[in-house]
Amino acid sequence: SQKIEQNSEALNIQEGKTATLTCNYTNYSPAYLQWYRQDPGRGPVFLLLIRENEKEKRKERLKVTFDTTLKQSLFHITASQPADSATYLCAPTLSGSARQLTFGSGTQLTVLP
Amino acid sequence: GAGVSQTPSNKVTEKGKYVELRCDPISGHTALYWYRQSLGQGPEFLIYFQGTGAADDSGLPNDRFFAVRPEGSVSTLKIQRTERGDSAVYLCASSPGTGALEQYFGPGTRLTVL
């Protein structure tokens, strides 16, 4: 069955450093992968989408890579700020439009001032 | 414009009771999704509507769960004979429809079954 694994533990980093979050998947080949941010008591918020034929995507301080050979996506936040503290969820998704999302369990990131 | 809204924000009920959870999607979004999220886990898919019809209900855990979207806008998730294991946050999301991949989530309804 499909399996998605994110950083198993919470991640604490110092303000200004780069945070790197990992999303590994097994037993399927997603056509694209989405990253969402979730704050306590709120629903997830879409951040970035990367397709299988794209190696890297950037948006402001965010960068996502997608390695279909390793079956892995890395999510980087550069120049991290305490406001970046949240849980980050990855959702590798099969092809097809308007698809249900299958999420990993998330990585809780804390950026320390 | 307004985002996805869900009511109530919190619902406490007793085991065996019936509950209804409501979702108001973003205006014009034809696709609507229900997810369930337990503490420390990512959201888990329940059902997906395209317009008024349930295009995929494979995530509903059993026949106590049912959802409707009669006019292609507002949706209601209905849970009969609630059990303590149904306690979770129920999230609703919408997207513009076919071709649109990202989803816009509401704040969720926290359901507690005593």
Short mmCIF file of N, CA and C in Angstrom, two decimals, chain A:
data_model
loop_
_atom_site.label_atom_id
_atom_site.label_comp_id
_atom_site.label_asym_id
_atom_site.label_seq_id
_atom_site.Cartn_x
_atom_site.Cartn_y
_atom_site.Cartn_z
N SER A 1 0.83 -1.19 0.00
CA SER A 1 0.00 0.00 0.00
C SER A 1 0.88 1.25 0.00
N GLN A 2 0.29 2.36 -0.40
CA GLN A 2 1.03 3.62 -0.44
C GLN A 2 1.47 4.03 0.96
N LYS A 3 2.69 4.51 1.03
CA LYS A 3 3.20 4.93 2.33
C LYS A 3 3.95 6.24 2.16
N ILE A 4 3.70 7.19 3.07
CA ILE A 4 4.37 8.49 3.05
C ILE A 4 5.02 8.71 4.40
N GLU A 5 6.29 9.07 4.38
CA GLU A 5 7.00 9.32 5.63
C GLU A 5 7.61 10.71 5.61
N GLN A 6 7.35 11.47 6.66
CA GLN A 6 8.01 12.76 6.82
C GLN A 6 8.96 12.66 8.01
N ASN A 7 9.78 13.69 8.19
CA ASN A 7 10.72 13.70 9.32
C ASN A 7 10.00 13.13 10.55
N SER A 8 10.56 12.14 11.15
CA SER A 8 9.84 11.45 12.21
C SER A 8 9.74 12.27 13.49
N GLU A 9 10.63 13.22 13.66
CA GLU A 9 10.59 14.00 14.89
C GLU A 9 10.37 15.47 14.57
N ALA A 10 10.01 16.21 15.56
CA ALA A 10 9.89 17.65 15.40
C ALA A 10 11.26 18.22 15.10
N LEU A 11 11.28 19.31 14.37
CA LEU A 11 12.53 19.93 13.95
C LEU A 11 12.63 21.31 14.57
N ASN A 12 13.72 21.52 15.32
CA ASN A 12 13.97 22.84 15.91
C ASN A 12 15.20 23.44 15.25
N ILE A 13 15.10 24.69 14.80
CA ILE A 13 16.27 25.34 14.23
C ILE A 13 16.33 26.78 14.72
N GLN A 14 17.51 27.35 14.56
CA GLN A 14 17.73 28.72 14.98
C GLN A 14 17.29 29.69 13.89
N GLU A 15 16.73 30.79 14.30
CA GLU A 15 16.31 31.83 13.36
C GLU A 15 17.46 32.19 12.42
N GLY A 16 17.12 32.35 11.14
CA GLY A 16 18.13 32.72 10.15
C GLY A 16 18.73 31.54 9.42
N LYS A 17 18.62 30.34 10.01
CA LYS A 17 19.16 29.14 9.37
C LYS A 17 18.17 28.62 8.33
N THR A 18 18.63 27.64 7.55
CA THR A 18 17.76 26.99 6.57
C THR A 18 17.17 25.72 7.16
N ALA A 19 15.86 25.62 7.09
CA ALA A 19 15.17 24.40 7.54
C ALA A 19 14.97 23.49 6.35
N THR A 20 15.26 22.21 6.52
CA THR A 20 15.06 21.23 5.46
C THR A 20 14.16 20.12 5.97
N LEU A 21 13.03 19.94 5.32
CA LEU A 21 12.07 18.92 5.70
C LEU A 21 12.02 17.86 4.60
N THR A 22 11.85 16.61 5.02
CA THR A 22 11.92 15.48 4.10
C THR A 22 10.57 14.80 3.97
N CYS A 23 10.25 14.40 2.75
CA CYS A 23 9.05 13.62 2.48
C CYS A 23 9.45 12.45 1.60
N ASN A 24 9.32 11.24 2.11
CA ASN A 24 9.62 10.02 1.36
C ASN A 24 8.33 9.25 1.11
N TYR A 25 8.23 8.64 -0.04
CA TYR A 25 7.03 7.86 -0.36
C TYR A 25 7.44 6.53 -0.98
N THR A 26 6.58 5.54 -0.80
CA THR A 26 6.87 4.21 -1.35
C THR A 26 5.60 3.62 -1.95
N ASN A 27 5.81 2.70 -2.86
CA ASN A 27 4.75 1.89 -3.46
C ASN A 27 3.80 2.65 -4.37
N TYR A 28 4.21 3.81 -4.84
CA TYR A 28 3.45 4.44 -5.91
C TYR A 28 4.29 5.53 -6.56
N SER A 29 3.84 6.01 -7.70
CA SER A 29 4.58 7.01 -8.47
C SER A 29 3.70 8.24 -8.66
N PRO A 30 3.82 9.21 -7.78
CA PRO A 30 2.99 10.41 -7.89
C PRO A 30 3.37 11.25 -9.10
N ALA A 31 2.38 11.86 -9.70
CA ALA A 31 2.61 12.76 -10.82
C ALA A 31 3.02 14.15 -10.33
N TYR A 32 2.63 14.46 -9.11
CA TYR A 32 3.01 15.74 -8.54
C TYR A 32 2.95 15.62 -7.02
N LEU A 33 3.51 16.64 -6.39
CA LEU A 33 3.61 16.61 -4.94
C LEU A 33 3.31 18.01 -4.43
N GLN A 34 2.48 18.08 -3.41
CA GLN A 34 2.12 19.38 -2.85
C GLN A 34 2.63 19.48 -1.42
N TRP A 35 2.95 20.69 -1.02
CA TRP A 35 3.31 20.99 0.37
C TRP A 35 2.31 21.99 0.93
N TYR A 36 1.89 21.71 2.17
CA TYR A 36 0.95 22.57 2.88
C TYR A 36 1.52 22.93 4.24
N ARG A 37 1.08 24.07 4.74
CA ARG A 37 1.43 24.50 6.08
C ARG A 37 0.17 24.45 6.94
N GLN A 38 0.31 23.97 8.17
CA GLN A 38 -0.85 23.94 9.07
C GLN A 38 -0.46 24.53 10.43
N ASP A 39 -1.19 25.55 10.84
CA ASP A 39 -1.02 26.14 12.16
C ASP A 39 -2.04 25.52 13.11
N PRO A 40 -1.76 25.53 14.42
CA PRO A 40 -2.66 24.90 15.39
C PRO A 40 -4.07 25.47 15.28
N GLY A 41 -5.05 24.58 15.23
CA GLY A 41 -6.45 25.01 15.19
C GLY A 41 -6.93 25.50 13.85
N ARG A 42 -6.11 25.33 12.83
CA ARG A 42 -6.48 25.81 11.49
C ARG A 42 -6.35 24.70 10.47
N GLY A 43 -6.96 24.93 9.31
CA GLY A 43 -6.81 23.98 8.23
C GLY A 43 -5.50 24.20 7.49
N PRO A 44 -5.04 23.20 6.74
CA PRO A 44 -3.81 23.35 5.96
C PRO A 44 -3.94 24.46 4.92
N VAL A 45 -2.81 25.09 4.64
CA VAL A 45 -2.75 26.15 3.63
C VAL A 45 -1.75 25.73 2.56
N PHE A 46 -2.17 25.77 1.31
CA PHE A 46 -1.32 25.39 0.19
C PHE A 46 -0.11 26.30 0.08
N LEU A 47 1.08 25.68 -0.15
CA LEU A 47 2.30 26.45 -0.33
C LEU A 47 2.85 26.30 -1.74
N LEU A 48 3.16 25.08 -2.12
CA LEU A 48 3.84 24.84 -3.39
C LEU A 48 3.40 23.51 -3.98
N LEU A 49 3.44 23.44 -5.31
CA LEU A 49 3.21 22.19 -6.02
C LEU A 49 4.36 21.98 -6.98
N ILE A 50 4.88 20.76 -7.04
CA ILE A 50 5.94 20.43 -7.98
C ILE A 50 5.53 19.18 -8.75
N ARG A 51 5.76 19.20 -10.05
CA ARG A 51 5.37 18.07 -10.90
C ARG A 51 6.54 17.11 -11.08
N GLU A 52 6.24 15.91 -11.52
CA GLU A 52 7.27 14.87 -11.62
C GLU A 52 8.36 15.22 -12.62
N ASN A 53 8.06 16.07 -13.58
CA ASN A 53 9.09 16.43 -14.57
C ASN A 53 9.84 17.70 -14.17
N GLU A 54 9.59 18.18 -12.97
CA GLU A 54 10.31 19.36 -12.46
C GLU A 54 11.24 18.90 -11.35
N LYS A 55 12.48 19.38 -11.40
CA LYS A 55 13.44 19.00 -10.37
C LYS A 55 13.34 19.89 -9.15
N GLU A 56 13.01 21.15 -9.41
CA GLU A 56 13.06 22.14 -8.33
C GLU A 56 12.04 23.23 -8.60
N LYS A 57 11.49 23.77 -7.51
CA LYS A 57 10.57 24.89 -7.64
C LYS A 57 10.82 25.86 -6.48
N ARG A 58 10.73 27.14 -6.76
CA ARG A 58 11.00 28.15 -5.73
C ARG A 58 9.84 29.13 -5.63
N LYS A 59 9.65 29.61 -4.41
CA LYS A 59 8.68 30.67 -4.16
C LYS A 59 9.18 31.46 -2.96
N GLU A 60 9.66 32.64 -3.22
CA GLU A 60 10.20 33.51 -2.17
C GLU A 60 11.28 32.73 -1.40
N ARG A 61 11.11 32.51 -0.09
CA ARG A 61 12.15 31.82 0.69
C ARG A 61 11.97 30.30 0.68
N LEU A 62 11.03 29.82 -0.09
CA LEU A 62 10.75 28.39 -0.11
C LEU A 62 11.35 27.74 -1.36
N LYS A 63 11.83 26.52 -1.19
CA LYS A 63 12.33 25.75 -2.32
C LYS A 63 11.94 24.29 -2.12
N VAL A 64 11.44 23.69 -3.19
CA VAL A 64 11.05 22.29 -3.14
C VAL A 64 11.79 21.54 -4.24
N THR A 65 12.28 20.35 -3.90
CA THR A 65 12.86 19.47 -4.91
C THR A 65 12.05 18.18 -4.95
N PHE A 66 12.14 17.50 -6.09
CA PHE A 66 11.36 16.28 -6.28
C PHE A 66 12.25 15.29 -7.02
N ASP A 67 12.65 14.24 -6.35
CA ASP A 67 13.53 13.23 -6.95
C ASP A 67 12.73 11.94 -7.09
N THR A 68 12.30 11.64 -8.31
CA THR A 68 11.45 10.46 -8.52
C THR A 68 12.24 9.17 -8.45
N THR A 69 13.57 9.26 -8.56
CA THR A 69 14.39 8.05 -8.42
C THR A 69 14.51 7.67 -6.95
N LEU A 70 14.79 8.66 -6.13
CA LEU A 70 14.88 8.43 -4.68
C LEU A 70 13.51 8.34 -4.03
N LYS A 71 12.47 8.74 -4.76
CA LYS A 71 11.11 8.81 -4.21
C LYS A 71 11.09 9.73 -2.99
N GLN A 72 11.57 10.94 -3.23
CA GLN A 72 11.74 11.87 -2.13
C GLN A 72 11.54 13.31 -2.59
N SER A 73 10.96 14.10 -1.69
CA SER A 73 10.90 15.54 -1.89
C SER A 73 11.52 16.21 -0.68
N LEU A 74 12.29 17.25 -0.94
CA LEU A 74 12.85 18.07 0.12
C LEU A 74 12.22 19.45 0.06
N PHE A 75 11.91 19.97 1.23
CA PHE A 75 11.27 21.28 1.36
C PHE A 75 12.20 22.15 2.20
N HIS A 76 12.67 23.25 1.62
CA HIS A 76 13.63 24.12 2.29
C HIS A 76 12.99 25.47 2.58
N ILE A 77 13.25 25.99 3.77
CA ILE A 77 12.89 27.37 4.10
C ILE A 77 14.19 28.07 4.43
N THR A 78 14.58 29.03 3.62
CA THR A 78 15.82 29.76 3.87
C THR A 78 15.53 30.98 4.76
N ALA A 79 16.58 31.44 5.43
CA ALA A 79 16.45 32.60 6.32
C ALA A 79 15.21 32.47 7.21
N SER A 80 15.13 31.35 7.90
CA SER A 80 13.91 31.03 8.65
C SER A 80 13.62 32.07 9.73
N GLN A 81 12.32 32.22 10.02
CA GLN A 81 11.84 33.19 10.99
C GLN A 81 10.92 32.47 11.98
N PRO A 82 10.80 32.99 13.20
CA PRO A 82 9.86 32.36 14.15
C PRO A 82 8.46 32.20 13.58
N ALA A 83 8.04 33.09 12.69
CA ALA A 83 6.71 33.00 12.09
C ALA A 83 6.58 31.80 11.15
N ASP A 84 7.68 31.18 10.81
CA ASP A 84 7.63 29.97 9.99
C ASP A 84 7.29 28.73 10.82
N SER A 85 7.27 28.86 12.12
CA SER A 85 6.95 27.74 13.00
C SER A 85 5.54 27.25 12.72
N ALA A 86 5.42 25.98 12.38
CA ALA A 86 4.13 25.38 12.03
C ALA A 86 4.39 23.91 11.73
N THR A 87 3.33 23.20 11.39
CA THR A 87 3.47 21.83 10.90
C THR A 87 3.37 21.87 9.38
N TYR A 88 4.29 21.17 8.73
CA TYR A 88 4.32 21.15 7.28
C TYR A 88 3.97 19.75 6.80
N LEU A 89 3.02 19.70 5.88
CA LEU A 89 2.49 18.44 5.38
C LEU A 89 2.84 18.28 3.90
N CYS A 90 3.27 17.08 3.52
CA CYS A 90 3.45 16.81 2.10
C CYS A 90 2.34 15.89 1.62
N ALA A 91 2.02 16.00 0.34
CA ALA A 91 0.95 15.19 -0.25
C ALA A 91 1.36 14.79 -1.66
N PRO A 92 2.05 13.64 -1.80
CA PRO A 92 2.34 13.13 -3.14
C PRO A 92 1.04 12.61 -3.76
N THR A 93 0.77 12.98 -5.00
CA THR A 93 -0.54 12.71 -5.58
C THR A 93 -0.41 12.07 -6.95
N LEU A 94 -1.25 11.08 -7.21
CA LEU A 94 -1.28 10.43 -8.52
C LEU A 94 -1.83 11.37 -9.57
N SER A 95 -1.68 11.01 -10.81
CA SER A 95 -2.16 11.85 -11.91
C SER A 95 -3.67 11.88 -11.93
N GLY A 96 -4.21 12.83 -12.67
CA GLY A 96 -5.66 12.99 -12.73
C GLY A 96 -6.05 14.29 -12.09
N SER A 97 -7.05 14.87 -12.58
CA SER A 97 -7.46 16.18 -12.07
C SER A 97 -8.33 16.03 -10.84
N ALA A 98 -8.36 17.10 -10.06
CA ALA A 98 -9.23 17.17 -8.88
C ALA A 98 -9.14 15.91 -8.05
N ARG A 99 -7.94 15.58 -7.64
CA ARG A 99 -7.72 14.35 -6.90
C ARG A 99 -7.76 14.57 -5.40
N GLN A 100 -8.22 13.54 -4.71
CA GLN A 100 -8.10 13.53 -3.26
C GLN A 100 -6.62 13.57 -2.88
N LEU A 101 -6.30 14.16 -1.76
CA LEU A 101 -4.94 14.24 -1.28
C LEU A 101 -4.69 13.18 -0.21
N THR A 102 -3.52 12.55 -0.29
CA THR A 102 -3.06 11.64 0.75
C THR A 102 -1.86 12.30 1.41
N PHE A 103 -1.99 12.63 2.69
CA PHE A 103 -0.98 13.41 3.38
C PHE A 103 -0.05 12.53 4.20
N GLY A 104 1.18 13.00 4.37
CA GLY A 104 2.04 12.46 5.39
C GLY A 104 1.56 12.96 6.75
N SER A 105 2.21 12.50 7.81
CA SER A 105 1.78 12.88 9.15
C SER A 105 2.28 14.27 9.55
N GLY A 106 3.16 14.84 8.72
CA GLY A 106 3.61 16.20 8.98
C GLY A 106 4.88 16.27 9.81
N THR A 107 5.58 17.39 9.65
CA THR A 107 6.75 17.69 10.47
C THR A 107 6.48 18.99 11.19
N GLN A 108 6.62 18.97 12.51
CA GLN A 108 6.42 20.18 13.30
C GLN A 108 7.74 20.94 13.37
N LEU A 109 7.77 22.11 12.77
CA LEU A 109 8.96 22.94 12.74
C LEU A 109 8.83 24.08 13.76
N THR A 110 9.87 24.24 14.56
CA THR A 110 9.95 25.37 15.48
C THR A 110 11.21 26.15 15.17
N VAL A 111 11.04 27.44 14.87
CA VAL A 111 12.18 28.32 14.63
C VAL A 111 12.40 29.15 15.88
N LEU A 112 13.54 28.97 16.47
CA LEU A 112 13.84 29.62 17.75
C LEU A 112 14.46 30.99 17.53
N PRO A 113 13.97 32.00 18.26
CA PRO A 113 14.52 33.36 18.06
C PRO A 113 15.90 33.48 18.64
#
